[in-house]
PDB file of C-alpha atoms and ligand atoms in Angstrom:
ATOM      1  CA  MET Q   1       0.156 -13.315   7.421  1.00  0.00           C
ATOM      2  CA  GLY Q   2       1.224 -11.112  10.333  1.00  0.00           C
ATOM      3  CA  VAL Q   3       0.440  -7.457  10.713  1.00  0.00           C
ATOM      4  CA  LEU Q   4       1.515  -5.754   7.487  1.00  0.00           C
ATOM      5  CA  ILE Q   5       3.373  -2.468   7.877  1.00  0.00           C
ATOM      6  CA  GLY Q   6       4.866  -0.693   4.900  1.00  0.00           C
ATOM      7  CA  THR Q   7       5.766   2.582   3.338  1.00  0.00           C
ATOM      8  CA  SER Q   8       5.839   4.200  -0.054  1.00  0.00           C
ATOM      9  CA  SER Q   9       8.467   6.905  -0.237  1.00  0.00           C
ATOM     10  CA  LYS Q  10       6.528   8.381  -3.184  1.00  0.00           C
ATOM     11  CA  MET Q  11       8.782  10.612  -5.348  1.00  0.00           C
ATOM     12  CA  ASN Q  12      11.515  10.708  -2.713  1.00  0.00           C
ATOM     13  CA  LEU Q  13      14.837   8.876  -2.272  1.00  0.00           C
ATOM     14  CA  THR Q  14      17.359   9.030  -5.082  1.00  0.00           C
ATOM     15  CA  SER Q  15      19.336   5.829  -5.364  1.00  0.00           C
ATOM     16  CA  THR Q  16      22.090   7.386  -3.233  1.00  0.00           C
ATOM     17  CA  GLU Q  17      19.598   8.504  -0.595  1.00  0.00           C
ATOM     18  CA  ALA Q  18      17.879   5.122  -0.673  1.00  0.00           C
ATOM     19  CA  MET Q  19      21.168   3.417   0.243  1.00  0.00           C
ATOM     20  CA  ALA Q  20      21.557   5.547   3.353  1.00  0.00           C
ATOM     21  CA  TYR Q  21      17.864   5.226   4.232  1.00  0.00           C
ATOM     22  CA  LEU Q  22      17.729   1.457   3.942  1.00  0.00           C
ATOM     23  CA  ASP Q  23      21.054   0.947   5.715  1.00  0.00           C
ATOM     24  CA  ALA Q  24      19.685   2.961   8.635  1.00  0.00           C
ATOM     25  CA  LEU Q  25      16.290   1.257   8.600  1.00  0.00           C
ATOM     26  CA  ARG Q  26      17.245  -2.401   8.276  1.00  0.00           C
ATOM     27  CA  PRO Q  27      18.792  -2.879  11.740  1.00  0.00           C
ATOM     28  CA  MET Q  28      15.909  -1.020  13.374  1.00  0.00           C
ATOM     29  CA  LEU Q  29      13.414  -3.592  12.088  1.00  0.00           C
ATOM     30  CA  GLU Q  30      15.418  -6.754  12.708  1.00  0.00           C
ATOM     31  CA  ASP Q  31      13.581  -7.573  15.934  1.00  0.00           C
ATOM     32  CA  LEU Q  32      10.198  -7.779  14.211  1.00  0.00           C
ATOM     33  CA  PRO Q  33      10.141 -11.216  12.564  1.00  0.00           C
ATOM     34  CA  GLU Q  34       6.413 -11.589  13.260  1.00  0.00           C
ATOM     35  CA  ARG Q  35       5.510  -8.498  11.217  1.00  0.00           C
ATOM     36  CA  ASP Q  36       5.321  -8.339   7.441  1.00  0.00           C
ATOM     37  CA  LEU Q  37       7.281  -5.251   6.454  1.00  0.00           C
ATOM     38  CA  PHE Q  38       7.776  -3.567   3.104  1.00  0.00           C
ATOM     39  CA  VAL Q  39       9.274  -0.494   1.485  1.00  0.00           C
ATOM     40  CA  LEU Q  40       8.158   0.838  -1.921  1.00  0.00           C
ATOM     41  CA  VAL Q  41      10.748   3.124  -3.484  1.00  0.00           C
ATOM     42  CA  PRO Q  42      10.859   4.900  -6.873  1.00  0.00           C
ATOM     43  CA  PHE Q  43      11.707   2.698  -9.872  1.00  0.00           C
ATOM     44  CA  THR Q  44      15.229   4.133  -9.960  1.00  0.00           C
ATOM     45  CA  SER Q  45      15.938   2.926  -6.421  1.00  0.00           C
ATOM     46  CA  ILE Q  46      14.483  -0.588  -6.586  1.00  0.00           C
ATOM     47  CA  TRP Q  47      17.854  -2.117  -7.431  1.00  0.00           C
ATOM     48  CA  VAL Q  48      19.197  -0.464  -4.279  1.00  0.00           C
ATOM     49  CA  ALA Q  49      16.384  -1.999  -2.217  1.00  0.00           C
ATOM     50  CA  ARG Q  50      17.248  -5.424  -3.642  1.00  0.00           C
ATOM     51  CA  ASP Q  51      20.898  -4.856  -2.833  1.00  0.00           C
ATOM     52  CA  ARG Q  52      20.346  -3.552   0.725  1.00  0.00           C
ATOM     53  CA  LEU Q  53      17.336  -5.650   1.839  1.00  0.00           C
ATOM     54  CA  THR Q  54      18.119  -9.114   0.454  1.00  0.00           C
ATOM     55  CA  GLY Q  55      18.293 -11.514   3.391  1.00  0.00           C
ATOM     56  CA  SER Q  56      16.382  -9.165   5.706  1.00  0.00           C
ATOM     57  CA  ASN Q  57      12.817  -9.328   7.023  1.00  0.00           C
ATOM     58  CA  VAL Q  58      11.816  -6.352   4.856  1.00  0.00           C
ATOM     59  CA  ARG Q  59      10.362  -6.846   1.382  1.00  0.00           C
ATOM     60  CA  TRP Q  60      10.507  -4.253  -1.350  1.00  0.00           C
ATOM     61  CA  GLY Q  61       8.434  -3.192  -4.295  1.00  0.00           C
ATOM     62  CA  ALA Q  62       7.230  -0.508  -6.696  1.00  0.00           C
ATOM     63  CA  GLN Q  63       4.657   2.278  -6.644  1.00  0.00           C
ATOM     64  CA  ASP Q  64       3.127   1.685 -10.084  1.00  0.00           C
ATOM     65  CA  VAL Q  65       3.300  -0.558 -13.162  1.00  0.00           C
ATOM     66  CA  HIS Q  66       2.097  -0.652 -16.780  1.00  0.00           C
ATOM     67  CA  PRO Q  67      -0.561  -3.279 -17.541  1.00  0.00           C
ATOM     68  CA  ASP Q  68       1.314  -4.641 -20.588  1.00  0.00           C
ATOM     69  CA  ASP Q  69       4.343  -6.889 -20.272  1.00  0.00           C
ATOM     70  CA  ALA Q  70       6.416  -5.131 -22.961  1.00  0.00           C
ATOM     71  CA  GLY Q  71       6.109  -2.916 -26.002  1.00  0.00           C
ATOM     72  CA  ALA Q  72       5.947   0.645 -27.291  1.00  0.00           C
ATOM     73  CA  HIS Q  73       5.113   2.508 -24.069  1.00  0.00           C
ATOM     74  CA  THR Q  74       7.776   5.166 -23.681  1.00  0.00           C
ATOM     75  CA  GLY Q  75       8.783   5.785 -20.102  1.00  0.00           C
ATOM     76  CA  ASP Q  76       6.686   3.014 -18.602  1.00  0.00           C
ATOM     77  CA  VAL Q  77       7.826   0.047 -16.519  1.00  0.00           C
ATOM     78  CA  SER Q  78       6.331  -3.436 -16.779  1.00  0.00           C
ATOM     79  CA  ALA Q  79       5.571  -6.162 -14.255  1.00  0.00           C
ATOM     80  CA  PRO Q  80       8.298  -8.542 -15.560  1.00  0.00           C
ATOM     81  CA  MET Q  81      10.832  -5.738 -15.049  1.00  0.00           C
ATOM     82  CA  LEU Q  82       9.715  -5.405 -11.438  1.00  0.00           C
ATOM     83  CA  ALA Q  83       9.637  -9.155 -10.853  1.00  0.00           C
ATOM     84  CA  ASP Q  84      13.181  -9.322 -12.224  1.00  0.00           C
ATOM     85  CA  LEU Q  85      14.258  -6.899  -9.464  1.00  0.00           C
ATOM     86  CA  GLY Q  86      12.797  -9.159  -6.790  1.00  0.00           C
ATOM     87  CA  CYS Q  87       9.768  -7.037  -5.988  1.00  0.00           C
ATOM     88  CA  THR Q  88       7.203  -8.700  -3.734  1.00  0.00           C
ATOM     89  CA  TYR Q  89       4.645  -5.890  -3.813  1.00  0.00           C
ATOM     90  CA  VAL Q  90       3.447  -3.380  -6.402  1.00  0.00           C
ATOM     91  CA  GLU Q  91       1.196  -0.526  -5.377  1.00  0.00           C
ATOM     92  CA  VAL Q  92      -1.609   0.254  -7.790  1.00  0.00           C
ATOM     93  CA  GLY Q  93      -4.289   2.956  -7.963  1.00  0.00           C
ATOM     94  CA  HIS Q  94      -2.957   5.408  -5.416  1.00  0.00           C
ATOM     95  CA  HIS Q  95      -5.043   8.577  -5.129  1.00  0.00           C
ATOM     96  CA  GLU Q  96      -2.170  10.645  -6.522  1.00  0.00           C
ATOM     97  CA  ARG Q  97      -1.995   8.485  -9.652  1.00  0.00           C
ATOM     98  CA  ARG Q  98      -5.756   8.588 -10.143  1.00  0.00           C
ATOM     99  CA  ARG Q  99      -5.605  12.399  -9.691  1.00  0.00           C
ATOM    100  CA  ASP Q 100      -2.408  13.211 -11.639  1.00  0.00           C
ATOM    101  CA  HIS Q 101      -2.646  10.573 -14.385  1.00  0.00           C
ATOM    102  CA  GLY Q 102      -6.388  10.042 -14.691  1.00  0.00           C
ATOM    103  CA  GLU Q 103      -6.176   6.351 -13.789  1.00  0.00           C
ATOM    104  CA  THR Q 104      -9.567   4.643 -13.907  1.00  0.00           C
ATOM    105  CA  ASP Q 105     -10.798   1.667 -11.900  1.00  0.00           C
ATOM    106  CA  GLU Q 106     -10.562  -0.453 -15.073  1.00  0.00           C
ATOM    107  CA  LEU Q 107      -6.926   0.525 -15.671  1.00  0.00           C
ATOM    108  CA  VAL Q 108      -6.162  -0.207 -12.027  1.00  0.00           C
ATOM    109  CA  ALA Q 109      -7.704  -3.680 -12.408  1.00  0.00           C
ATOM    110  CA  ALA Q 110      -5.581  -4.344 -15.520  1.00  0.00           C
ATOM    111  CA  LYS Q 111      -2.469  -3.355 -13.581  1.00  0.00           C
ATOM    112  CA  VAL Q 112      -3.446  -5.679 -10.741  1.00  0.00           C
ATOM    113  CA  GLU Q 113      -3.679  -8.561 -13.190  1.00  0.00           C
ATOM    114  CA  ALA Q 114      -0.250  -7.773 -14.617  1.00  0.00           C
ATOM    115  CA  VAL Q 115       1.272  -7.744 -11.137  1.00  0.00           C
ATOM    116  CA  GLN Q 116      -0.320 -11.072 -10.272  1.00  0.00           C
ATOM    117  CA  ARG Q 117       0.624 -12.685 -13.585  1.00  0.00           C
ATOM    118  CA  TRP Q 118       4.226 -12.157 -12.557  1.00  0.00           C
ATOM    119  CA  GLY Q 119       3.804 -13.687  -9.127  1.00  0.00           C
ATOM    120  CA  MET Q 120       3.786 -10.447  -7.166  1.00  0.00           C
ATOM    121  CA  THR Q 121       1.158  -9.056  -4.804  1.00  0.00           C
ATOM    122  CA  ALA Q 122      -0.823  -5.949  -5.735  1.00  0.00           C
ATOM    123  CA  ILE Q 123      -1.476  -3.355  -3.041  1.00  0.00           C
ATOM    124  CA  VAL Q 124      -4.589  -1.683  -4.362  1.00  0.00           C
ATOM    125  CA  CYS Q 125      -5.461   1.735  -2.976  1.00  0.00           C
ATOM    126  CA  VAL Q 126      -9.118   2.631  -2.633  1.00  0.00           C
ATOM    127  CA  GLY Q 127     -10.890   5.433  -0.829  1.00  0.00           C
ATOM    128  CA  GLU Q 128     -13.281   8.321  -1.097  1.00  0.00           C
ATOM    129  CA  GLU Q 129     -12.304  11.840  -2.198  1.00  0.00           C
ATOM    130  CA  GLN Q 130     -14.047  13.765   0.550  1.00  0.00           C
ATOM    131  CA  ARG Q 131     -15.499  13.102   3.943  1.00  0.00           C
ATOM    132  CA  ALA Q 132     -18.990  11.713   3.498  1.00  0.00           C
ATOM    133  CA  PRO Q 133     -21.500   9.520   5.327  1.00  0.00           C
ATOM    134  CA  LEU Q 134     -20.699   5.803   5.389  1.00  0.00           C
ATOM    135  CA  ASP Q 135     -23.321   4.798   2.823  1.00  0.00           C
ATOM    136  CA  GLN Q 136     -21.864   7.213   0.249  1.00  0.00           C
ATOM    137  CA  VAL Q 137     -18.358   6.031   1.006  1.00  0.00           C
ATOM    138  CA  VAL Q 138     -19.449   2.439   0.534  1.00  0.00           C
ATOM    139  CA  GLU Q 139     -20.833   3.327  -2.905  1.00  0.00           C
ATOM    140  CA  ALA Q 140     -17.488   4.826  -3.922  1.00  0.00           C
ATOM    141  CA  LEU Q 141     -15.586   1.837  -2.558  1.00  0.00           C
ATOM    142  CA  ASP Q 142     -17.893  -0.609  -4.322  1.00  0.00           C
ATOM    143  CA  ARG Q 143     -17.145   1.101  -7.633  1.00  0.00           C
ATOM    144  CA  GLN Q 144     -13.411   0.756  -7.006  1.00  0.00           C
ATOM    145  CA  LEU Q 145     -13.541  -2.809  -5.700  1.00  0.00           C
ATOM    146  CA  ARG Q 146     -15.886  -4.324  -8.282  1.00  0.00           C
ATOM    147  CA  PRO Q 147     -13.412  -4.505 -11.208  1.00  0.00           C
ATOM    148  CA  LEU Q 148     -10.903  -6.238  -8.921  1.00  0.00           C
ATOM    149  CA  MET Q 149     -13.115  -9.158  -8.112  1.00  0.00           C
ATOM    150  CA  ALA Q 150     -12.061 -11.134 -11.186  1.00  0.00           C
ATOM    151  CA  SER Q 151      -8.431 -11.160 -10.088  1.00  0.00           C
ATOM    152  CA  ASP Q 152      -6.485 -13.474  -7.777  1.00  0.00           C
ATOM    153  CA  VAL Q 153      -7.485 -12.488  -4.253  1.00  0.00           C
ATOM    154  CA  ARG Q 154      -4.570 -14.462  -2.780  1.00  0.00           C
ATOM    155  CA  ARG Q 155      -2.171 -11.941  -4.300  1.00  0.00           C
ATOM    156  CA  MET Q 156      -3.982  -8.808  -3.255  1.00  0.00           C
ATOM    157  CA  VAL Q 157      -3.840  -6.318  -0.410  1.00  0.00           C
ATOM    158  CA  ILE Q 158      -6.460  -3.587  -0.140  1.00  0.00           C
ATOM    159  CA  ALA Q 159      -5.220  -0.249   1.202  1.00  0.00           C
ATOM    160  CA  TYR Q 160      -8.004   2.014   2.420  1.00  0.00           C
ATOM    161  CA  GLU Q 161      -6.688   5.519   1.840  1.00  0.00           C
ATOM    162  CA  PRO Q 162      -9.293   8.273   2.033  1.00  0.00           C
ATOM    163  CA  ALA Q 163      -7.969  11.173  -0.068  1.00  0.00           C
ATOM    164  CA  TRP Q 164      -8.916  13.673   2.654  1.00  0.00           C
ATOM    165  CA  ALA Q 165      -6.517  12.014   5.097  1.00  0.00           C
ATOM    166  CA  ILE Q 166      -3.472  11.916   2.795  1.00  0.00           C
ATOM    167  CA  GLY Q 167      -0.572  14.353   2.708  1.00  0.00           C
ATOM    168  CA  VAL Q 168       0.829  17.473   4.320  1.00  0.00           C
ATOM    169  CA  GLY Q 169      -1.779  19.305   6.376  1.00  0.00           C
ATOM    170  CA  ALA Q 170      -4.023  16.262   6.773  1.00  0.00           C
ATOM    171  CA  GLN Q 171      -4.486  14.034   9.794  1.00  0.00           C
ATOM    172  CA  ALA Q 172      -5.093  10.321   9.975  1.00  0.00           C
ATOM    173  CA  ALA Q 173      -8.754   9.373   9.758  1.00  0.00           C
ATOM    174  CA  PRO Q 174     -10.291   8.732  13.193  1.00  0.00           C
ATOM    175  CA  ALA Q 175      -9.566   5.170  14.284  1.00  0.00           C
ATOM    176  CA  ASP Q 176     -13.216   4.242  14.869  1.00  0.00           C
ATOM    177  CA  TRP Q 177     -14.112   5.463  11.368  1.00  0.00           C
ATOM    178  CA  VAL Q 178     -11.319   3.355   9.898  1.00  0.00           C
ATOM    179  CA  GLY Q 179     -12.601   0.335  11.831  1.00  0.00           C
ATOM    180  CA  ARG Q 180     -16.108   0.838  10.450  1.00  0.00           C
ATOM    181  CA  VAL Q 181     -14.913   1.216   6.879  1.00  0.00           C
ATOM    182  CA  HIS Q 182     -12.558  -1.769   7.075  1.00  0.00           C
ATOM    183  CA  THR Q 183     -15.320  -3.946   8.527  1.00  0.00           C
ATOM    184  CA  THR Q 184     -17.549  -2.871   5.633  1.00  0.00           C
ATOM    185  CA  ILE Q 185     -14.832  -3.550   3.049  1.00  0.00           C
ATOM    186  CA  ARG Q 186     -14.288  -7.013   4.530  1.00  0.00           C
ATOM    187  CA  ALA Q 187     -18.033  -7.745   4.288  1.00  0.00           C
ATOM    188  CA  ARG Q 188     -18.217  -6.474   0.684  1.00  0.00           C
ATOM    189  CA  LEU Q 189     -15.212  -8.553  -0.345  1.00  0.00           C
ATOM    190  CA  VAL Q 190     -16.572 -11.733   1.187  1.00  0.00           C
ATOM    191  CA  SER Q 191     -20.019 -11.257  -0.293  1.00  0.00           C
ATOM    192  CA  ALA Q 192     -18.470 -10.789  -3.758  1.00  0.00           C
ATOM    193  CA  ARG Q 193     -15.926 -13.580  -3.364  1.00  0.00           C
ATOM    194  CA  PRO Q 194     -16.203 -16.120  -0.540  1.00  0.00           C
ATOM    195  CA  ASP Q 195     -12.445 -16.713  -0.794  1.00  0.00           C
ATOM    196  CA  ALA Q 196     -11.657 -13.025  -0.168  1.00  0.00           C
ATOM    197  CA  GLY Q 197     -11.890 -13.297   3.619  1.00  0.00           C
ATOM    198  CA  THR Q 198      -8.115 -13.386   3.992  1.00  0.00           C
ATOM    199  CA  VAL Q 199      -7.267 -10.371   1.818  1.00  0.00           C
ATOM    200  CA  PRO Q 200      -5.337  -8.047   4.143  1.00  0.00           C
ATOM    201  CA  ILE Q 201      -6.926  -4.607   4.503  1.00  0.00           C
ATOM    202  CA  ILE Q 202      -4.459  -1.947   5.568  1.00  0.00           C
ATOM    203  CA  TYR Q 203      -4.982   1.739   6.324  1.00  0.00           C
ATOM    204  CA  GLY Q 204      -3.016   4.650   4.857  1.00  0.00           C
ATOM    205  CA  GLY Q 205      -3.260   8.408   5.287  1.00  0.00           C
ATOM    206  CA  SER Q 206      -1.113  10.506   7.666  1.00  0.00           C
ATOM    207  CA  VAL Q 207      -0.232   7.529   9.861  1.00  0.00           C
ATOM    208  CA  ASP Q 208       2.231   8.572  12.565  1.00  0.00           C
ATOM    209  CA  PRO Q 209       3.511   7.047  15.808  1.00  0.00           C
ATOM    210  CA  ALA Q 210       0.691   8.719  17.756  1.00  0.00           C
ATOM    211  CA  SER Q 211      -2.115   7.231  15.642  1.00  0.00           C
ATOM    212  CA  ALA Q 212      -0.641   3.810  14.821  1.00  0.00           C
ATOM    213  CA  SER Q 213      -1.623   1.825  17.923  1.00  0.00           C
ATOM    214  CA  ALA Q 214      -5.253   2.941  17.973  1.00  0.00           C
ATOM    215  CA  LEU Q 215      -5.595   2.206  14.249  1.00  0.00           C
ATOM    216  CA  LEU Q 216      -4.114  -1.283  14.670  1.00  0.00           C
ATOM    217  CA  GLN Q 217      -6.573  -1.989  17.449  1.00  0.00           C
ATOM    218  CA  GLN Q 218      -9.572  -1.568  15.180  1.00  0.00           C
ATOM    219  CA  PRO Q 219     -11.443  -4.558  13.756  1.00  0.00           C
ATOM    220  CA  CYS Q 220     -10.312  -5.638  10.281  1.00  0.00           C
ATOM    221  CA  VAL Q 221      -7.273  -3.344  10.309  1.00  0.00           C
ATOM    222  CA  ASP Q 222      -4.571  -5.759   9.169  1.00  0.00           C
ATOM    223  CA  GLY Q 223      -1.796  -3.221   8.883  1.00  0.00           C
ATOM    224  CA  LEU Q 224      -0.668   0.293   8.068  1.00  0.00           C
ATOM    225  CA  PHE Q 225       0.633   2.033   4.975  1.00  0.00           C
ATOM    226  CA  VAL Q 226       2.831   4.979   5.875  1.00  0.00           C
ATOM    227  CA  GLY Q 227       3.760   7.967   3.726  1.00  0.00           C
ATOM    228  CA  ARG Q 228       5.694  11.068   4.705  1.00  0.00           C
ATOM    229  CA  GLN Q 229       6.292  10.094   8.341  1.00  0.00           C
ATOM    230  CA  ALA Q 230       8.346   7.105   7.191  1.00  0.00           C
ATOM    231  CA  LEU Q 231      10.864   9.299   5.353  1.00  0.00           C
ATOM    232  CA  ASP Q 232      12.647   9.373   8.701  1.00  0.00           C
ATOM    233  CA  PRO Q 233      13.686   5.743   9.263  1.00  0.00           C
ATOM    234  CA  ARG Q 234      13.431   6.143  13.058  1.00  0.00           C
ATOM    235  CA  VAL Q 235       9.813   7.206  12.747  1.00  0.00           C
ATOM    236  CA  PHE Q 236       8.984   4.340  10.411  1.00  0.00           C
ATOM    237  CA  ALA Q 237      10.631   1.959  12.867  1.00  0.00           C
ATOM    238  CA  ALA Q 238       8.547   3.411  15.708  1.00  0.00           C
ATOM    239  CA  ILE Q 239       5.361   2.867  13.709  1.00  0.00           C
ATOM    240  CA  ALA Q 240       6.444  -0.657  12.768  1.00  0.00           C
ATOM    241  CA  HIS Q 241       6.868  -1.416  16.485  1.00  0.00           C
ATOM    242  CA  ALA Q 242       3.423  -0.020  17.436  1.00  0.00           C
ATOM    243  CA  SER Q 243       1.291  -2.553  19.225  1.00  0.00           C
ATOM    244  CA  PRO Q 244      -2.461  -2.813  18.825  1.00  0.00           C
ATOM    245  CA  SER Q 245      -3.224  -1.348  22.231  1.00  0.00           C
ATOM    246  CA  ILE Q 246      -3.551   2.232  23.404  1.00  0.00           C
TER     247      ILE Q 246
HETATM  248  P1  PGA E   1       0.838  10.216   3.970  1.00  0.00           P
HETATM  249  O1  PGA E   1       0.707   9.302   2.685  1.00  0.00           O
HETATM  250  O2  PGA E   1       1.124   9.288   5.135  1.00  0.00           O
HETATM  251  O3  PGA E   1       1.968  11.148   3.700  1.00  0.00           O
HETATM  252  O4  PGA E   1      -0.479  10.908   4.158  1.00  0.00           O
HETATM  253  C1  PGA E   1      -0.019   8.124   2.786  1.00  0.00           C
HETATM  254  C2  PGA E   1      -0.256   7.517   1.452  1.00  0.00           C
HETATM  255  O5  PGA E   1      -0.476   8.246   0.486  1.00  0.00           O
HETATM  256  O6  PGA E   1      -0.228   6.289   1.369  1.00  0.00           O
END
C-alpha cells in the first residue's frame, strides 16, 4: 500500500455540496496514482461519492456503522448498506463519536468486525484525551487496541488521533511526538499479532499543508487523516501532494 491520505468531512457536505466538492477535487488528485486516497462523507452523500468518484483513484467510505447487519435500530446504517454503495473504508471510533455517543472500545471492536465481514476496511481511531507522558498514553492506547486484536488485521487501518489535537483552535501534534507514538503503536501491534506489521498507521488532528510533510517524514507514519482543512478541495489536494521531506 502507498501512502494513505484521506479526509472525513464530518457533518459537512450535503449531497448537493458533495457533488461540487468532489467534481472540484477529482482532477486535482489525478496525478497521484502512487498514493492511496479516500474521502469519507456523511451517509446522505455516499451515493454522490460513488457517482462522482467511480473510475478515479479516490476511494470513498463512511464515518460510522452499526455493528448489526439489519434489524430494529431506528436511524442506524449497517455495513451491508455501505458495502452496497461501494464503500472501501468505514471509520470507526472517532473521538467525537466516543464523546457524543458514549461509544466504548468493545462497541468499536464490534463495528470493526461488521465492516470486515462485508469486505471493507475499518479505519479505527485511537488516541488519548489529554496531553500526557508517553507511558500514560501507551496505557490508553493499549486499552483501545486490545479489543481489536481478534479482528482481521489485513482489513484495518489505525488512525492515531489525540483528542487534544483535533478541531478548531487546536494544532497538529508535534511531528516527533507523532513519530514516537506511531513507533510504539507498531511495536504493540506486532507483539500482540505477528501479522499486524503491515497495518497502516495514519495520523489525524489539525493536519494542514504546513504540517503534512514533517508528519509524513516520521517513522511509522503511513499516511494522514485530514479534517477541517480538507473542506477546501485545493487544500486537501495540497496535503495529498505533500512529500515526506521538509
Ligand atoms: P481536524 O479533524 O483536522 O479538523 O482536527 C481531524 C479528525 O478528527 O480526524
